[in-house]
XYZ file of C-alpha atoms in Angstrom:
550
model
C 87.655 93.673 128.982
C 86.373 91.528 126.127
C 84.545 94.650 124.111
C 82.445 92.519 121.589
C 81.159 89.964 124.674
C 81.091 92.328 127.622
C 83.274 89.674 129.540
C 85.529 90.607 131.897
C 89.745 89.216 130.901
C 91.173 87.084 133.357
C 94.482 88.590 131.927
C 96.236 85.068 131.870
C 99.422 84.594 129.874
C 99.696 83.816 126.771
C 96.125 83.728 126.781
C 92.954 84.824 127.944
C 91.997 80.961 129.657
C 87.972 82.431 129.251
C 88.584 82.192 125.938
C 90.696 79.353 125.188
C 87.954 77.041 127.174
C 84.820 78.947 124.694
C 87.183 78.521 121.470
C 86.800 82.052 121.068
C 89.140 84.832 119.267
C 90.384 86.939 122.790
C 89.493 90.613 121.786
C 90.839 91.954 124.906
C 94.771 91.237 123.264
C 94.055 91.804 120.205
C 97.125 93.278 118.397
C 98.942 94.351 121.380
C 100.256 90.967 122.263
C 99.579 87.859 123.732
C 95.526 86.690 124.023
C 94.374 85.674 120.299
C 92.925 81.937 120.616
C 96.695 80.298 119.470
C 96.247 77.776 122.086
C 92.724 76.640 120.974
C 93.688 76.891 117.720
C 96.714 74.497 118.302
C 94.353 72.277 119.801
C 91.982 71.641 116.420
C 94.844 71.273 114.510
C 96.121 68.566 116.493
C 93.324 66.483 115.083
C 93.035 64.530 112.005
C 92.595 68.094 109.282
C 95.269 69.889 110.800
C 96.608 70.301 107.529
C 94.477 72.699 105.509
C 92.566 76.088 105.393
C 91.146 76.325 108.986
C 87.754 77.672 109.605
C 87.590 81.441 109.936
C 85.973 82.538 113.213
C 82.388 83.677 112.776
C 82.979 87.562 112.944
C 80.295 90.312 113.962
C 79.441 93.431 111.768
C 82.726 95.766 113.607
C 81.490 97.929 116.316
C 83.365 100.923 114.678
C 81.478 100.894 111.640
C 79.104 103.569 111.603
C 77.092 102.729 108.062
C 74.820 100.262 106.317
C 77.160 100.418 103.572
C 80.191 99.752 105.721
C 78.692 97.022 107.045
C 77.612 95.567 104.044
C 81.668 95.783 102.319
C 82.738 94.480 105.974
C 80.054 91.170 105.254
C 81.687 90.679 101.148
C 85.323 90.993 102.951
C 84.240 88.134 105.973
C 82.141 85.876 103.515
C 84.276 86.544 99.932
C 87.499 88.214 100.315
C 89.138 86.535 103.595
C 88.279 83.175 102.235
C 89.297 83.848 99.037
C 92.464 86.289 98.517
C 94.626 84.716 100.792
C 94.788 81.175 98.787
C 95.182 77.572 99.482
C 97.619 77.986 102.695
C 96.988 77.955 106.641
C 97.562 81.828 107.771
C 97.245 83.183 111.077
C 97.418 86.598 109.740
C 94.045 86.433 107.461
C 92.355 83.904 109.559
C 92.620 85.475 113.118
C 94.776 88.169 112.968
C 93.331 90.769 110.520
C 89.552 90.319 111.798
C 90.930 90.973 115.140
C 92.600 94.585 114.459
C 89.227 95.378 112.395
C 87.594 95.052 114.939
C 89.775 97.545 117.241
C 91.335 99.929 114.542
C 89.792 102.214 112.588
C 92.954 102.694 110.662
C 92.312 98.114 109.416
C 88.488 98.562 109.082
C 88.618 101.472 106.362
C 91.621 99.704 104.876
C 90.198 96.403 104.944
C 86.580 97.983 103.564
C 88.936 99.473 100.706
C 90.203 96.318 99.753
C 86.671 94.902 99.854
C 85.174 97.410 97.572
C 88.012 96.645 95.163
C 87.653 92.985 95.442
C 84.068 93.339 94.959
C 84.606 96.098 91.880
C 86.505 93.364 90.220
C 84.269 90.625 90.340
C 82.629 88.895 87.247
C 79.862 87.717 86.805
C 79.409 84.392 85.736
C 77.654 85.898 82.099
C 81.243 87.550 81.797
C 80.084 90.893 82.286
C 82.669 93.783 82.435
C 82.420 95.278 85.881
C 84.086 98.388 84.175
C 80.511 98.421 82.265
C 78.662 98.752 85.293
C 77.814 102.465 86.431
C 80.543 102.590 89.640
C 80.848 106.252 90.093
C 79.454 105.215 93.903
C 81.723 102.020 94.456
C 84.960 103.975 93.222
C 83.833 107.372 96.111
C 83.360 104.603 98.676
C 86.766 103.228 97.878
C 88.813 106.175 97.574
C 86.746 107.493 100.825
C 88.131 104.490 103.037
C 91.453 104.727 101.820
C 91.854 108.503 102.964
C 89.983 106.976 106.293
C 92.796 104.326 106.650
C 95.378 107.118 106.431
C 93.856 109.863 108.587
C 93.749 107.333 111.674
C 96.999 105.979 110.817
C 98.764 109.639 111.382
C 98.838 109.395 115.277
C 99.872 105.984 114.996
C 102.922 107.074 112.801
C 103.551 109.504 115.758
C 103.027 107.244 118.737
C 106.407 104.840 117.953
C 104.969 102.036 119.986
C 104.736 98.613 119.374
C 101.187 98.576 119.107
C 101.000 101.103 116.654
C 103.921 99.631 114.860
C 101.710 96.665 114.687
C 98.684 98.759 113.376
C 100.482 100.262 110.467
C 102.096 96.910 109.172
C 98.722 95.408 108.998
C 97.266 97.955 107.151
C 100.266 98.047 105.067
C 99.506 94.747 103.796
C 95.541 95.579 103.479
C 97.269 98.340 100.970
C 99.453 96.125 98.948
C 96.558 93.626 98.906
C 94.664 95.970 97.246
C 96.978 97.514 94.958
C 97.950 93.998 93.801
C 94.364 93.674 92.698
C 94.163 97.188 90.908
C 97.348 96.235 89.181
C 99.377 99.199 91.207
C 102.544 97.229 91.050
C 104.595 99.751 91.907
C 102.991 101.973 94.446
C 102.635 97.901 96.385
C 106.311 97.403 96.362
C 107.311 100.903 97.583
C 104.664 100.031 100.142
C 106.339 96.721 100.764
C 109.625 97.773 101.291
C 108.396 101.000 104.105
C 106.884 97.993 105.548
C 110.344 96.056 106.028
C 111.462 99.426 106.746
C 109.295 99.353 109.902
C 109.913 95.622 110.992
C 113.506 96.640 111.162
C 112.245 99.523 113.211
C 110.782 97.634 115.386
C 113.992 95.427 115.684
C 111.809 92.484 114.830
C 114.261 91.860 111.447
C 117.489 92.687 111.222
C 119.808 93.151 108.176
C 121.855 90.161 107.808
C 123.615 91.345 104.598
C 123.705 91.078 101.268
C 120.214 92.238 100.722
C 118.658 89.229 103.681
C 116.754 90.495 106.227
C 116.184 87.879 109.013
C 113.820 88.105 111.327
C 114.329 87.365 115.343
C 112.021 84.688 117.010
C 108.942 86.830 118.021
C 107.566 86.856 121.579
C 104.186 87.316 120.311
C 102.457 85.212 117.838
C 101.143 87.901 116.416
C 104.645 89.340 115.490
C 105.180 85.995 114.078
C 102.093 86.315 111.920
C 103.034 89.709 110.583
C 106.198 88.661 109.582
C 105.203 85.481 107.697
C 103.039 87.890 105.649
C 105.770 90.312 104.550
C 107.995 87.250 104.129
C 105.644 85.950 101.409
C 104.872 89.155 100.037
C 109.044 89.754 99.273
C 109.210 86.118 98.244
C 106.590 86.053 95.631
C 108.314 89.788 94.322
C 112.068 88.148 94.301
C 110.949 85.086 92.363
C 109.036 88.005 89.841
C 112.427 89.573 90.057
C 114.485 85.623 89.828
C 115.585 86.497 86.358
C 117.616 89.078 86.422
C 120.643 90.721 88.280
C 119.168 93.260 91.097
C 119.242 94.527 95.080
C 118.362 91.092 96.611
C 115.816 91.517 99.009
C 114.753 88.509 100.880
C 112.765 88.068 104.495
C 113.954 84.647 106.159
C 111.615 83.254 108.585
C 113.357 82.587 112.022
C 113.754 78.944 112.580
C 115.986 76.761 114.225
C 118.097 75.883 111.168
C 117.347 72.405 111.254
C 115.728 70.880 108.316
C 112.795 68.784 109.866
C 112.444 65.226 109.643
C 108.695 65.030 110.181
C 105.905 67.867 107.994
C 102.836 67.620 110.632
C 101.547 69.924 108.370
C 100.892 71.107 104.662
C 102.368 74.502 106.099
C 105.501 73.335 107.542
C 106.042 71.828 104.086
C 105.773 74.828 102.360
C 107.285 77.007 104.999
C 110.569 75.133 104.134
C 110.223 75.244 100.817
C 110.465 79.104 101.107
C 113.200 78.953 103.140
C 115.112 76.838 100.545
C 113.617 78.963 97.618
C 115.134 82.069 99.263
C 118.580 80.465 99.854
C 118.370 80.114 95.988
C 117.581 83.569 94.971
C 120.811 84.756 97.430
C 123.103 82.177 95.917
C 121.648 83.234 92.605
C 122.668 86.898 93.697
C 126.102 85.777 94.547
C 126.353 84.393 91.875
C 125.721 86.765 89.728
C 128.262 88.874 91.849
C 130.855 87.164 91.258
C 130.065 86.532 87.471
C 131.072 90.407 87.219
C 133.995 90.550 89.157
C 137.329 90.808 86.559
C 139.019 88.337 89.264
C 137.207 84.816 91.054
C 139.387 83.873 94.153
C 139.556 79.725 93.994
C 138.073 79.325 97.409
C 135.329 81.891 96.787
C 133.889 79.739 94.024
C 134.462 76.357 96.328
C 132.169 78.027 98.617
C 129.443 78.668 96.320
C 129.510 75.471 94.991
C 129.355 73.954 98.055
C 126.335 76.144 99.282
C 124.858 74.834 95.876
C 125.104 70.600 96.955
C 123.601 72.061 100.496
C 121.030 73.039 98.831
C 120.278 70.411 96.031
C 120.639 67.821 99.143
C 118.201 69.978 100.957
C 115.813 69.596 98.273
C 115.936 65.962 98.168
C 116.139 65.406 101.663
C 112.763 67.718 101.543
C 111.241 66.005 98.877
C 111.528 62.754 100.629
C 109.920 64.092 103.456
C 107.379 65.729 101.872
C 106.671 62.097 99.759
C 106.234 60.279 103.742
C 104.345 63.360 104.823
C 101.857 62.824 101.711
C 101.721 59.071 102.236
C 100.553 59.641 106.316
C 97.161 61.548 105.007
C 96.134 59.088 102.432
C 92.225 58.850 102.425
C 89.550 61.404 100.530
C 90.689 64.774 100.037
C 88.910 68.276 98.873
C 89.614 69.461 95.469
C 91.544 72.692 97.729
C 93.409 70.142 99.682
C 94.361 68.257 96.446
C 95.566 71.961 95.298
C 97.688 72.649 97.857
C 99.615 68.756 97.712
C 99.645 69.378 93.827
C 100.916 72.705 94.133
C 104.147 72.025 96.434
C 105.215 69.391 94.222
C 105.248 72.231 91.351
C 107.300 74.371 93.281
C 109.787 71.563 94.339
C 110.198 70.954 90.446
C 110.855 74.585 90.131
C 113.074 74.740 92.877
C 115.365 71.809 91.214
C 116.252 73.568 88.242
C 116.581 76.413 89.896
C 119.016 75.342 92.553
C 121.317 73.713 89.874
C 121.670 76.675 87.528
C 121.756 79.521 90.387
C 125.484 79.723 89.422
C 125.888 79.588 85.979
C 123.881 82.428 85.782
C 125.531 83.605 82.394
C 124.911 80.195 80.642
C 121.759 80.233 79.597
C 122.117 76.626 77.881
C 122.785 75.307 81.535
C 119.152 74.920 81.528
C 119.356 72.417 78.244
C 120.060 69.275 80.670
C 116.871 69.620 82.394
C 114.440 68.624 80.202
C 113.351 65.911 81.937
C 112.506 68.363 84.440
C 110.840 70.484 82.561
C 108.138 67.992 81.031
C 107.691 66.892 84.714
C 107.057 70.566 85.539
C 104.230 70.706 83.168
C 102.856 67.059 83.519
C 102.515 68.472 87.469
C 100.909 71.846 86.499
C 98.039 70.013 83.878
C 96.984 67.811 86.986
C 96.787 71.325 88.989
C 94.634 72.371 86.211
C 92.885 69.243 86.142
C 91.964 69.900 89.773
C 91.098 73.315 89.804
C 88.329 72.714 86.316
C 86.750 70.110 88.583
C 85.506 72.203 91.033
C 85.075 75.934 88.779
C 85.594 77.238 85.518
C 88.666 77.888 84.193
C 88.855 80.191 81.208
C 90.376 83.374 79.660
C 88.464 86.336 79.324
C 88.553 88.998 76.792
C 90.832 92.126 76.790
C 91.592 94.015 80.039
C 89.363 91.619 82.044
C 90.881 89.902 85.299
C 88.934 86.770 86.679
C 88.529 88.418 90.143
C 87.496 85.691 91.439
C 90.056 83.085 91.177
C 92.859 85.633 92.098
C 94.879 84.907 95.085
C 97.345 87.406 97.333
C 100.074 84.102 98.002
C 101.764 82.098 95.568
C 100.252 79.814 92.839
C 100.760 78.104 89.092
C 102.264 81.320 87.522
C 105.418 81.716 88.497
C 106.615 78.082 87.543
C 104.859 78.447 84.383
C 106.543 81.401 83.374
C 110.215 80.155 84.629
C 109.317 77.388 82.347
C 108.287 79.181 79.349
C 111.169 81.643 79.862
C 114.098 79.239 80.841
C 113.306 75.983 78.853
C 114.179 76.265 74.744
C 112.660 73.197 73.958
C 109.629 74.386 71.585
C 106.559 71.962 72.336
C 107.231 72.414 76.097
C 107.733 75.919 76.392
C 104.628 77.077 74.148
C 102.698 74.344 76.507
C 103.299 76.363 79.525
C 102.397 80.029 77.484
C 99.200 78.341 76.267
C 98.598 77.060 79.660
C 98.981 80.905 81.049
C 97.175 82.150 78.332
C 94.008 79.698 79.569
C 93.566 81.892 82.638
C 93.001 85.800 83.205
C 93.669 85.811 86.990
C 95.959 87.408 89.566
C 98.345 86.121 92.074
C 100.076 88.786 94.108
C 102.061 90.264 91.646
C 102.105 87.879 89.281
C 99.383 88.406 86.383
C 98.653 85.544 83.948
C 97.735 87.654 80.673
C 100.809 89.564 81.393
C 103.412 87.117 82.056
C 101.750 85.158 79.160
C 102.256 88.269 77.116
C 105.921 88.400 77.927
C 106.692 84.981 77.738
C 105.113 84.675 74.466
C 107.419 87.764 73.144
C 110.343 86.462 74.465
C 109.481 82.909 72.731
C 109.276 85.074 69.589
C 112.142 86.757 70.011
C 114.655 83.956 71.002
C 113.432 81.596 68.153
C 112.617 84.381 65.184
C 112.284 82.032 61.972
C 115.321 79.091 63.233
C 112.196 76.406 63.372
C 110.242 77.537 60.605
C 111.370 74.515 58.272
C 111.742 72.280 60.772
C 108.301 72.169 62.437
C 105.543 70.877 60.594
C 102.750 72.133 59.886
C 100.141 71.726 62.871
C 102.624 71.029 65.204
C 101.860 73.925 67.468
C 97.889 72.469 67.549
C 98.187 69.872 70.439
C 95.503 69.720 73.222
C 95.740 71.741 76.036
C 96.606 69.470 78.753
C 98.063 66.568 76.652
C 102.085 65.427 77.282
C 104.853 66.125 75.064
C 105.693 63.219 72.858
C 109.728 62.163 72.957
C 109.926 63.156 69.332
C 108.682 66.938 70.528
C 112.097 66.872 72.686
C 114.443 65.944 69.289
C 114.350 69.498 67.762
C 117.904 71.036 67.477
C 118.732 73.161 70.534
C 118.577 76.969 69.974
C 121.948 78.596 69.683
C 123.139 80.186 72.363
C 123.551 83.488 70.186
C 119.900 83.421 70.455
C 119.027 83.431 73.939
C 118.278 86.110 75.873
C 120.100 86.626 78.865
C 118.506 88.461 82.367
C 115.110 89.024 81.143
C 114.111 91.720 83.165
C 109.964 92.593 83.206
C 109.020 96.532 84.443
C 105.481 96.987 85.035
C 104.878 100.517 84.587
C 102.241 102.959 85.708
C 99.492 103.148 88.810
C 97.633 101.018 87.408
C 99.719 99.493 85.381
C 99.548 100.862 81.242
C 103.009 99.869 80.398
C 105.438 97.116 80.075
C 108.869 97.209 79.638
C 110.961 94.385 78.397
C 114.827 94.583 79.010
C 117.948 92.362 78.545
C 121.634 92.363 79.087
C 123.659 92.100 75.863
C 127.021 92.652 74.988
C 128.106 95.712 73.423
C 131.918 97.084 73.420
C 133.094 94.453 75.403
C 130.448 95.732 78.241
C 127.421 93.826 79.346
C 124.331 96.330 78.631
C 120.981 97.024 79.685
C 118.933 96.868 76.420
C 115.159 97.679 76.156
C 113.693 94.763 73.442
C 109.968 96.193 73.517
C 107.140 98.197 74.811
C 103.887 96.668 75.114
C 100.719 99.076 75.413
C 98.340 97.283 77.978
C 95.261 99.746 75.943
C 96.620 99.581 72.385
C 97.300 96.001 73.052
C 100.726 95.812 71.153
C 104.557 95.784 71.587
C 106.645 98.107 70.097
C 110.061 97.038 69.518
C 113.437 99.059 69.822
C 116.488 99.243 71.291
C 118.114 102.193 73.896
C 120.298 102.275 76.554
C-alpha cells in the first residue's frame, strides 16, 4: 500500500507502474528495494537538462512526526538543507532516497530533524550576526533530543540483521556524519564513516579488494547503488584530506564495467569517472609510498607502477577529451550552478594531472617544480569558479569562529585543489594566490574547512620559506588583486631548496568539535624517517604554538 496516497501497489517490478505513469516517488518500496520512481526519473533526464541538479519531489510534512516543531525543522530540511548541503551534483540519495526513508523510519526523521536543527543553528544572517549570540538553549535540547531519538529506534534495527535494516542504519549513518561535518566533529564523522563501510561489507555489498580498496558489487537495487555512491564520496573527499601523507588507504570504488566511456550523457558520469581515476591515484600514491620504504625495489615491481602511472595519465587525457566534446554538445545559456559544476570538473582534472604524475615520487618534493604551468592554470580555473559563484551570492570571510552556513556543501568543491596548490606548488605569487583565495571564504565542504586549511597552508608557507625571499621580493609584491593572473616574471624567483620543503604534511583535527590542530611532518633523524609535530594551533586562542616531539 502507498501510505502517504492511500493507493493500493500493483507490486510490479522494478517499479510500482501506478507510480511511474503519476511521476510519483513509490512509498510502498521505499528502502526495502525496488519501487522508488528510477524509471520516471530516467525518463526526465532523457530530455534536454538531464545534466544538472534535478528537481526534488514535493514532500509532505512526515506522517511520523508528532510536533509543530518537528514539522517545522522537517520544512527548513525539504526547502534549505536538501537543496543546499548536498552541492552542485545529481544524487539519488538526497534527492529521492533520503525523503523516502523519512518518511517510513523514525530512526531518518529524528536524524534528519538533527541535522536540520544544526543546519539551521549555523545559519547567518545576512547582517553577519553570530548565531552563537542568539539565545539557543531550545534549538541545542531539540537537537540533542532527536539525536538520542535517531539512536533509540535504531537499536532493534542493529538487532534485526536484515537488509532493510542494514539499509536504515547506513542512511542514518550518513544523516550523522552530515551533521557532524557541520559541527566540525571531524573525528566522531570518520569513526562513523568507517562502521558504515564496516556494514556495507556486512551486507556483502563491498568487498575488500586489498590494499586498503574496498569495491563494491553491482547492486540489485538502485537504492543499494545510491547508498554506496554516498559513502564512496564521503571516503573520497577524507582520502584526498588525507592525499598528503603516508597512511591506511581507504578507498570505496564504484562498480563499473571498467571501460572508460567514450560518450558523458551527463555532468555526473563525468565526474563519476573522475573519482574513479582520482582514487586509482591515491592507491598508486599508497604504493608508492610502500615501496619508497622498502630497503630493496624488485626491477619489475617499479615497471609496474610506472606503467599503472601512463594508464592513468592516458586516462586523464583520454577523459579530458571527452569531457571537452561532452561540454561542446550543451552549448547554449546555462545557470550560474550549472556553470559551477562545468567549472568545477575542469579544477579537479587540473588537480588530478599533477597529481597522477608525482604519485610516485612521493619523496621528491621538487617533482612538483615542472608543473608550473599547471599550477597557474589551476588557479586561472578556480578565479573563474569564484567569478561564478560572486555573481549569483556573496562571497566573503567572516570574523573569528564564524562558518558561512550557508554556502557549505556535504560533496566536494574549490578547497581541496586550493590547498594541494598552496601546499605542493613553491612558486611564491601562486601559492599565496590560492591561501588568499581560501582565506576569502569561511565555509565548509565535508571535511574540508576553508579558515582551517587556509590556516595550515599559510603556516606551512611560513615555514618552508622562513626569511629565503625576504631580499628578493619587493616591497608590495604580496599586494596583487584577488582574482588577477600571475605575471611570467612572478614565476622567475629561485626555486626553494629542497632542504626546505616539508615532506608528508600530515593535518589532525582534534577534539568533538574540533579545538585543536595538529601539524606533523616526516623528517630525517638518525638515518630514520620521523614523525615530527611542527605546531599546535588553538582554534579559541587563535595561535600556533610551535615545537618539536616524537
Amino acid at each position: 500500500m502507498v501510505r502517504i496516497r492511500k493507493v493500493k501497489c500493483d507490486e510490479g517490478r522494478p517499479a510500482c507502474c501506478r507510480c511511474i505513469s503519476s511521476g510519483r516517488v513509490c512509498d510502498g518500496y521505499g528502502i526495502w528495494g525496488g519501487g522508488g520512481n528510477l524509471f520516471s526519473q530516467r525518463q526526465r533526464l532523457s530530455s534536454a537538462n538531464r545534466n544538472l541538479v534535478v528537481p526534488r519531489p514535493p514532500v509532505s510534512p512526515p506522517i511520523i512526526a508528532t510536533t509543530i516543531e518537528e514539522n517545522r525543522y522537517f520544512e527548513w530540511f525539504t526547502c534549505r538543507t536538501a537543496t543546499k548541503l548536498p552541492g552542485t551534483f545529481v544524487s539519488s540519495f538526497w534527492n529521492t532516497l533520503l525523503f523516502q526513508a523519512s518518511l517510513n523510519e523514525p530512526a531518518v526523521l529524528h536524524a534528519v530533524l538533527a541535522l536540520s536543527s544544526v543546519h539551521k543553528r549555523g545559519a547567518i544572517n545576512t547582517d553577519g550576526q553570530d548565531p552563537a549570540d542568539i539565545p539557543s538553549d531550545e534549538q541545542g535540547h531539540f537537537t540533542l533530543q532527536q539525536y538520542s531519538k535517531a539512536i533509540r529506534y535504531l537499536q532493534p534495527h542493529f538487532s534485526a540483521k536484515s537488509m532493510a535494516s542494514f539499509r536504515v542504519a547506513l542512511i542514518t549513518c550518513v544523516v550523522f556524519i552530515c551533521s557532524d561535518f557541520l559541527r566540525g566533529h571531524f573525528q566522531r564523522a570518520q569513526i562513523l564513516l568507517r562502521n558504515g563501510l564496516r556494514i556495507l561489507e556486512d551486507m556483502e555489498i563491498a568487498c575488500d579488494g586489498g590494499d586498503g580498496i574496498l569495491c563494491s558489487k553491482p547492486c540489485r537495487e538502485p537504492t543499494d547503488g545510491w547508498i554506496v555512491e554516498t559513502f564512496s564520496r564521503l571516503c573520497f573527499q577524507v582520502e584526498l584530506f588525507q592525499h598528503a601523507y603516508q597512511h591506511p588507504c581507504l578507498v570505496l570504488q564504484v562498480a563499473s564495467t571498467g571501460i572508460a566511456a567514450l560518450v558523458f550523457h551527463s555532468i555526473n558520469e563525468a565526474w563519476q569517472q573522475m573519482a574513479r581515476l582520482l582514487n586509482m591515484i591515491f592507491h598508486l600514491t599508497h604504493q608508492g609510498r610502500q615501496q619508497a620504504d622498502c630497503e630493496y625495489i624488485s626491477l619489475s615491481h617499479f615497471h609496474a607502477l610506472l606503467e599503472h602511472q601512463q594508464r592513468i595519465l592516458r586516462n586523464l587525457a583520454r577523459w579530458q577529451h571527452t569531457y571537452e566534446a561532452f561540454k561542446q554538445s550543451q552549448q547554449g545559456h546555462r545557470s550560474a550552478e550549472e556553470e559551477t559544476c562545468y567549472q568545477l570538473l575542469t579544477v579537479y582534472h587540473t588537480m588530478a594531472d599533477i597529481m597522477a604524475a608525482t604519485c610516485i615520487s612521493t619523496s621528491d618534493e621538487s617533482a612538483f617544480d615542472s608543473h608550473t604551468n599547471s599550477f597557474v592554470l589551476l588557479i586561472k580555473q578556480s578565479v573563474i569558479l569564484r567569478t561564478i559563484a560572486s555573481a549569483t551570492s556573496t562571497v566573503r570571510a567572516l570574523p573569528g569562529l564564524l562558518t558561512d552556513m550557508s554556502h557549505s556543501v556535504i560533496d566536494m568543491g574549490w578547497i581541496p585543489p586550493l590547498y594541494f596548490a598552496a601546499v605542493k606548488c613553491r612558486v611564491h605569487r601562486i601559492r599565496l594566490q590560492a591561501i588568499r583565495l581560501l582565506e576569502s571564504t569561511s565555509h565548509r565542504e565535508g571535511i574540508w574547512d576553508a579558515k582551517t586549511a587556509a590556516r595550515v597552508a599559510r603556516k606551512v608557507m611560513e615555514i618552508e620559506e622562513q626569511d629565503f625571499y625576504k631580499d628578493i621580493l619587493v616591497d608590495g609584491a604580496d599586494d596583487f588583486p584577488l582574482c588577477s593572473s600571475p605575471h611570467p616574471q612572478h614565476l622567475l624567483l629561485s626555486n626553494l631548496p629542497e632542504t626546505f620543503r616539508i615532506r608528508q604534511i600530515e593535518v589532525v583535527l582534534s577534539g568533538n568539535p574540533m579545538d585543536r590542530i595538529f601539524l606533523f611532518c616526516k623528517r630525517e633523524e638518525a638515518g630514520m624517517d620521523c614523525r615530527v609535530l611542527l605546531s599546535e594551533y588553538d582554534v579559541h586562542l587563535r595561535r600556533w604554538k610551535d615545537g618539536t616531539c616524537g
